[in-house]
XYZ file of C-alpha atoms in Angstrom:
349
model
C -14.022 1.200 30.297
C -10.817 1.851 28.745
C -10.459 2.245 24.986
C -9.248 -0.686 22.900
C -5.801 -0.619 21.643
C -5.272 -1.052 18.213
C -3.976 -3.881 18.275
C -6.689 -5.499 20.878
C -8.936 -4.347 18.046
C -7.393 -5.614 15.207
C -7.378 -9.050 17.176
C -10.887 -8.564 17.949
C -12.012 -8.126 14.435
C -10.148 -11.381 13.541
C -11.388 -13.484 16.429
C -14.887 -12.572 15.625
C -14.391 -12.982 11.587
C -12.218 -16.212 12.372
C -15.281 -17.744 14.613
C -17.869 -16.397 11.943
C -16.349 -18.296 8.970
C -15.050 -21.690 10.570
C -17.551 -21.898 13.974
C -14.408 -22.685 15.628
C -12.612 -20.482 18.568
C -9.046 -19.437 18.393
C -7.166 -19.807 22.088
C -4.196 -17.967 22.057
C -1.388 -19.476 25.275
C 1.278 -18.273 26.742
C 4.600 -20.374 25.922
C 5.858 -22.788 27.995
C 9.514 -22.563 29.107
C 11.714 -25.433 29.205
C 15.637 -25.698 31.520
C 17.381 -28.690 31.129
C 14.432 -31.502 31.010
C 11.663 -29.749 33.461
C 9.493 -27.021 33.517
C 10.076 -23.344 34.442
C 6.928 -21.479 35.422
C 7.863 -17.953 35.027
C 5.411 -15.244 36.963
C 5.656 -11.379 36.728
C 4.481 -9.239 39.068
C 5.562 -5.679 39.435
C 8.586 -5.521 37.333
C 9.690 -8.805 39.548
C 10.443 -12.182 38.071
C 10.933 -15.844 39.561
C 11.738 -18.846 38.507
C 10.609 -22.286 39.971
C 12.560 -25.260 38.206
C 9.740 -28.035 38.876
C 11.883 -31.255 39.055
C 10.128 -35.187 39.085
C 11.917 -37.597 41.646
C 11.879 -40.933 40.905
C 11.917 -44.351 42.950
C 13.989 -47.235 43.063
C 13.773 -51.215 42.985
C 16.811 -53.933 43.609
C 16.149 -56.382 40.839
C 18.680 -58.079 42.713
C 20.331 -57.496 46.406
C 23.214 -59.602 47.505
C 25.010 -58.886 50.641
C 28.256 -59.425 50.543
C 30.085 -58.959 54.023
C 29.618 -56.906 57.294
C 32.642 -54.424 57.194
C 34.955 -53.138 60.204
C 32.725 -49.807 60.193
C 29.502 -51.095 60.896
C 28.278 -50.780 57.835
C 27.590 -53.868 55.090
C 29.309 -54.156 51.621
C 26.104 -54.754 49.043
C 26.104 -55.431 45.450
C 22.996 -54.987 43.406
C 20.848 -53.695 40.238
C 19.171 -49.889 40.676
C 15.967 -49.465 38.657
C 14.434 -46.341 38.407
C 10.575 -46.126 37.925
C 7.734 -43.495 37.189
C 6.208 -43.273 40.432
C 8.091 -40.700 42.889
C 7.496 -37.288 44.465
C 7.678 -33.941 43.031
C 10.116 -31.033 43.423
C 10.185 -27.349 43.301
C 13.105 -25.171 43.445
C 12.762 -21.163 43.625
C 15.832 -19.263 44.182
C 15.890 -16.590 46.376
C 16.869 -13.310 46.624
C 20.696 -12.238 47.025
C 20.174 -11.138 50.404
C 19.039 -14.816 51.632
C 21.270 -16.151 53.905
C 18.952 -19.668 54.280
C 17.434 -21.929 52.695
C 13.428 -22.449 52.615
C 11.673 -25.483 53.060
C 8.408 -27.168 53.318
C 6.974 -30.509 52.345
C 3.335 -31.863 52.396
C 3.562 -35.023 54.081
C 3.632 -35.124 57.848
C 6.334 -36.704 59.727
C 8.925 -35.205 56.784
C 11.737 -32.961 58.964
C 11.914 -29.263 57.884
C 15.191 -29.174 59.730
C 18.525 -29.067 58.573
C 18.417 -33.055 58.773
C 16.552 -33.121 55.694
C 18.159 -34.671 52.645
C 17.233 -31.803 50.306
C 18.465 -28.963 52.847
C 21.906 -31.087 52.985
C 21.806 -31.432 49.226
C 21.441 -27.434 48.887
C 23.961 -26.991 51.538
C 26.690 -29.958 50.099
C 26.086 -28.132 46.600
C 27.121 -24.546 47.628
C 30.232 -26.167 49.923
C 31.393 -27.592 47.016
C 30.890 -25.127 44.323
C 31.417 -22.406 46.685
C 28.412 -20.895 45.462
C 26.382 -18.801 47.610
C 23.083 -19.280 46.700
C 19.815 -20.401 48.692
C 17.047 -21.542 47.625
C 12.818 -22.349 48.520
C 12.467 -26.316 48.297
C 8.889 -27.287 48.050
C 8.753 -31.140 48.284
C 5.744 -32.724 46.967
C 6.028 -36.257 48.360
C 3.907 -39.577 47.350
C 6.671 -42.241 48.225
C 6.434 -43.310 51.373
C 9.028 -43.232 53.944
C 10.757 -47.052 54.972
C 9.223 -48.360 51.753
C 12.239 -49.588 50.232
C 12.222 -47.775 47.374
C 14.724 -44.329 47.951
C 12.536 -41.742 48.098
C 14.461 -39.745 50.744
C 17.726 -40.227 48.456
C 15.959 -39.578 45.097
C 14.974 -36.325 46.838
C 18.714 -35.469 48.170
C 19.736 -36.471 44.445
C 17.337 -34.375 42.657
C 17.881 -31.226 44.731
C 21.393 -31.430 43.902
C 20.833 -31.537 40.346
C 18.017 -28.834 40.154
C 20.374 -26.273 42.346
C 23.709 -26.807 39.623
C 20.761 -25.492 37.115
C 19.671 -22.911 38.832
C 23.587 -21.795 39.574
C 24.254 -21.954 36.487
C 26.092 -25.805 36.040
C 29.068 -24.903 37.631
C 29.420 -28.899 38.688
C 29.458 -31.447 36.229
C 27.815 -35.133 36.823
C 30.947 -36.490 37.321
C 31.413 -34.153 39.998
C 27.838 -34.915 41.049
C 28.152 -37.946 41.374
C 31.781 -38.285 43.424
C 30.052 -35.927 46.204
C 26.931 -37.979 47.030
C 28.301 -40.286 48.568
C 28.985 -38.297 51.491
C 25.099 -37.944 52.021
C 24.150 -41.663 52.056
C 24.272 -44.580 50.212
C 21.865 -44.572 47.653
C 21.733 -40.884 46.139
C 24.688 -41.544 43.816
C 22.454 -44.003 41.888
C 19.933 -41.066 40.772
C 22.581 -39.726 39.059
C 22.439 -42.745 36.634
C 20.808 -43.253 33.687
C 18.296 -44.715 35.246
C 20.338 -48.558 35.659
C 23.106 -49.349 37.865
C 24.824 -51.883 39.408
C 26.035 -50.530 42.890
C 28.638 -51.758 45.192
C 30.299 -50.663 48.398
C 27.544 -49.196 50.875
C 25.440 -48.226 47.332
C 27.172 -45.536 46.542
C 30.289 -46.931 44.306
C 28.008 -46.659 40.974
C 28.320 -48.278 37.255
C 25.771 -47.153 34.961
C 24.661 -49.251 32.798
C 24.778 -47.673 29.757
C 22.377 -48.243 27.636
C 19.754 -49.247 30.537
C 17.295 -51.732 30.313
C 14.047 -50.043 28.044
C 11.369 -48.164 29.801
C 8.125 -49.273 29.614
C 8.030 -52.452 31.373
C 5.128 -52.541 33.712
C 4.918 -53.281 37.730
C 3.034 -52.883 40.173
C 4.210 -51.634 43.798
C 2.768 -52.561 47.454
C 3.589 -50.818 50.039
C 1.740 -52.068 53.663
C 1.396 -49.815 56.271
C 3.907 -51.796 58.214
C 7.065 -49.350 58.896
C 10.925 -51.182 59.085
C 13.748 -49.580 59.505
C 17.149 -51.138 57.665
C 18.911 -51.530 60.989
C 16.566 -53.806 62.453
C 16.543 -55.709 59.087
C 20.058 -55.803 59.367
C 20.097 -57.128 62.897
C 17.779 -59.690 62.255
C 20.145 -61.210 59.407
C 21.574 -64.765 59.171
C 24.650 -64.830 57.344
C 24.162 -68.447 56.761
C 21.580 -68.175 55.054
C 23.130 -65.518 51.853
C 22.908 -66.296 49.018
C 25.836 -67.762 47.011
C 25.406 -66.496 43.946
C 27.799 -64.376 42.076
C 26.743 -60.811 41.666
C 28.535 -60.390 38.606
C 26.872 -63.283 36.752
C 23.535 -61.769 37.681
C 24.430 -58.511 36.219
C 25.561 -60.184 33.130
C 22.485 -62.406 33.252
C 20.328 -59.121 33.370
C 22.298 -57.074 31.033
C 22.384 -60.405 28.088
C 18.638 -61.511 28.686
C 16.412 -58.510 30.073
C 14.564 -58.471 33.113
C 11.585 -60.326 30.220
C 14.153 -63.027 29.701
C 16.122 -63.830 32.933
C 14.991 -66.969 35.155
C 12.710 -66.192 38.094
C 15.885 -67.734 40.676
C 18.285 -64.002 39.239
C 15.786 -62.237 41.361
C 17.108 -62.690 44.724
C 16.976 -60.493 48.034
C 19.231 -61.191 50.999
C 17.096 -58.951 52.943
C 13.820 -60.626 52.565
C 14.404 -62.994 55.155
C 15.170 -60.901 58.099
C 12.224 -58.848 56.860
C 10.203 -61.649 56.989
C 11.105 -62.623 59.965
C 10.675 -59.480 61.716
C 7.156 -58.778 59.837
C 5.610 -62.086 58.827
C 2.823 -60.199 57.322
C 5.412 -59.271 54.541
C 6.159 -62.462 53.412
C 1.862 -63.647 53.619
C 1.562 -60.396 50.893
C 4.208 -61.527 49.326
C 2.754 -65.667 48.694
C -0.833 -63.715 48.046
C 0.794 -62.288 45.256
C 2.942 -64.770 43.811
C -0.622 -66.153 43.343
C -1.765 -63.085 40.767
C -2.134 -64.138 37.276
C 0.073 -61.697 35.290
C 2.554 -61.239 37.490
C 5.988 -62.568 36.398
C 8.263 -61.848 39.524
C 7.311 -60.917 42.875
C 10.127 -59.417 45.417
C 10.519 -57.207 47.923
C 12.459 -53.779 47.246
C 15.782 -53.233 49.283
C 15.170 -53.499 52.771
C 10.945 -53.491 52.993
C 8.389 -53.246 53.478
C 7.328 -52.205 49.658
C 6.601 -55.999 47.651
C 7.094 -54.877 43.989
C 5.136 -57.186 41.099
C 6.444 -57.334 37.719
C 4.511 -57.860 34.492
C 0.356 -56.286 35.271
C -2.504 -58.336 36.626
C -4.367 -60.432 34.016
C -7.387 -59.594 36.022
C -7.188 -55.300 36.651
C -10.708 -55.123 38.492
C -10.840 -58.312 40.497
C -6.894 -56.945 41.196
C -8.352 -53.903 42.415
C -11.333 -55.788 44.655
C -8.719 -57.836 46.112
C -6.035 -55.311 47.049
C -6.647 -52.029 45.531
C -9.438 -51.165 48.390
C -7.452 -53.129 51.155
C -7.065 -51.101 54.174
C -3.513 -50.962 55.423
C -2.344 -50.954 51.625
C -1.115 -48.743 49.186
C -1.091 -49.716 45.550
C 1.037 -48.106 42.667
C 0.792 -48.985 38.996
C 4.245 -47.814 37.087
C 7.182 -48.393 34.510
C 10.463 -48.394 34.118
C 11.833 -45.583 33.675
C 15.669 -44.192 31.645
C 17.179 -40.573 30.943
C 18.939 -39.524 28.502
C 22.336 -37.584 28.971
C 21.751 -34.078 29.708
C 18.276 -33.969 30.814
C 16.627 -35.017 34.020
C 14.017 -37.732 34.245
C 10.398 -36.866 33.193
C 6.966 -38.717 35.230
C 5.901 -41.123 32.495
C-alpha cells in the first residue's frame, strides 16, 4: 500500500472529525465545465485531453401552415409559425486530432445514414467550406424524434451541428452568418437558428424571429403513429382549391397580440392536413379521437404528418395513458415550449 500524502492525510483527519461531530458525510466533485450553453465533459488520460461539446436538439411544430403557391422550381412557397419544443435528440461533438482528414459518425437509431448524405456530416462539411476551417470532427447522434414525423428532427440536427462545430472552432462565424448559409441544406434548418419563434417564408428558410418569442412553458402533448409520409406525396395529393384564404400576416399578428392561450381555435390552420388525410385516413380518425380529450385546447397536425400535436395537458393523465399511452402503433411525448436566449444554445427542459 502506498503511503498517504500529506495532504490525503490531512483530508482524512477532517473527513473522519467532520463525520464524527455532524453524522453527516462530506462528497467532494469534480467541477462541471460549461461552453456556450452545454456541457463539456473533459477526460484525461495519459497526458491527453478531449473535449465533447454535448449539444440538445430540439423539435418543431407549425402553429400555423399556409401554402401559398407552387413555384416554377418545383418547389412550394409556405408561410408559417416555427415553435420549438423540449422534446428532441441529443448531440455530441468531439474534435479530432489535426491529422483527421474525415469526419466520424454514428447514430443509435437504425435506418439513420452514416454517409455523407447525412444532415450533420453536410453541416460539418458546409461549416469548414465556409469558414475555411479545417477541422473534423466525431458526431455522435443520440436520436428520439422520429423520422417523417413532422416535426424537423433531421434539420434541428443539421442546425445544431453547425452551431456546436463554430464552438468548437473557435466562433469564427457569427449567427448572422449562420443563418444566411442554411439555407443551402434544406428548408427548415435556418429556423433553429431562432430564438426559438419564427415566422418562415419562401421554401422555410427566409426566417423572422420573433423576438421576444412566445413564453416557454406551455404544455402539449405529441403523437406520432407508426404510419410513415413523406412531404412529396403530401404534396401530390394537394387540392389547391381547397387552401385556405386566410392571410398569413394577420395570423402572425393574431399570435404575436393574443398568445397561442388567447388566439381562436380557426388561427390554427394546416394546408397540409388534408392531403395527409387523404392519403392516411387513420391520421385524421387520431386526430377526431383527440379533439375528444378533455384538456386539450387545439389539436393539429405538425407540418406535413404524420405527428398530431395536442395543446394544453389531458384533464384525465391516467385514463390518457390507458387510452393511448399503451396503444400499439403509437408513440406519445409530453413537452413545452421551449425559447433561447442570445448567445447560448437551447437547454432540454
Amino acid at each position: 500500500m502506498k503511503a498517504l500524502s500529506k495532504i490525503q492525510l490531512l483530508l482524512s483527519i477532517l473527513f473522519l472529525a467532520n463525520k464524527a461531530s455532524t453524522g453527516f458525510t462530506v462528497q467532494i466533485t469534480k467541477p462541471s465545465f460549461r461552453l456556450g450553453a452545454s456541457s463539456v465533459a473533459e477526460s484525461t488520460e495519459e497526458s491527453t485531453s478531449a473535449s465533447t461539446l454535448t449539444l440538445f436538439s430540439p423539435c418543431k411544430i407549425n402553429l400555423f401552415l399556409r401554402i401559398i403557391r407552387k413555384r416554377e422550381d418545383g418547389f412550394h412557397d409556405l408561410a408559417s409559425l416555427f415553435q420549438a419544443v423540449g422534446f428532441g435528440d441529443t448531440l455530441e461533438l468531439t474534435p479530432l486530432g489535426d491529422d483527421a482528414s474525415q469526419d466520424e459518425f454514428e447514430c443509435n437509431m437504425p435506418g439513420v445514414p452514416l454517409d455523407s448524405s447525412n444532415l450533420v456530416l453536410r453541416a460539418l462539411e458546409l461549416m469548414r467550406e465556409k469558414t475555411n476551417t479545417k477541422k473534423y470532427f466525431k458526431a455522435n447522434l443520440i436520436k428520439q424524434v422520429p423520422a417523417q414525423a413532422g416535426l424537423g428532427g433531421g434539420s434541428a440536427n443539421a442546425a445544431t451541428a453547425m452551431y456546436g462545430a463554430n464552438e468548437l472552432m473557435g466562433n469564427p462565424a457569427t449567427l448572422e452568418q449562420m443563418v444566411e448559409w442554411s439555407g443551402d441544406l434544406g428548408s427548415d434548418i435556418t429556423f433553429f437558428l431562432s430564438r426559438g419563434t419564427a415566422y418562415c417564408t419562401g421554401r422555410g428558410e427566409i426566417m423572422t424571429s420573433i423576438d421576444p418569442p412566445l413564453p416557454a412553458g406551455t404544455k402539449l402533448t405529441i403523437c406520432k403513429p407508426d404510419i410513415g409520409l413523406s412531404t412529396p406525396s403530401v404534396f401530390k395529393a394537394l387540392n389547391y382549391d381547397l387552401l385556405s384564404t386566410q392571410d398569413p400576416e394577420q395570423l402572425l399578428d393574431e399570435f404575436i397580440q393574443k398568445g397561442v392561450d388567447g388566439v381562436d381555435e380557426a388561427a390554427f390552420i394546416n394546408d397540409l392536413e388534408p392531403p395527409a388525410f387523404s392519403v392516411v385516413p387513420e391520421l385524421a380518425a387520431l386526430k377526431e379521437e383527440l379533439q375528444k380529450v378533455e384538456g386539450f385546447t387545439c389539436v393539429m397536425m405538425s407540418g406535413s404528418g404524420t405527428s398530431i400535436f395536442c395543446l394544453g395537458e389531458p384533464k384525465d393523465l391516467d385514463a390518457f395513458h390507458a387510452e393511448f399511452g399503451k396503444r400499439e402503433g403509437l408513440s406519445v411525448f409530453s413537452t413545452e415550449f421551449i425559447n433561447r436566449e442570445d448567445g447560448v444554445w437551447f437547454e432540454r427542459p
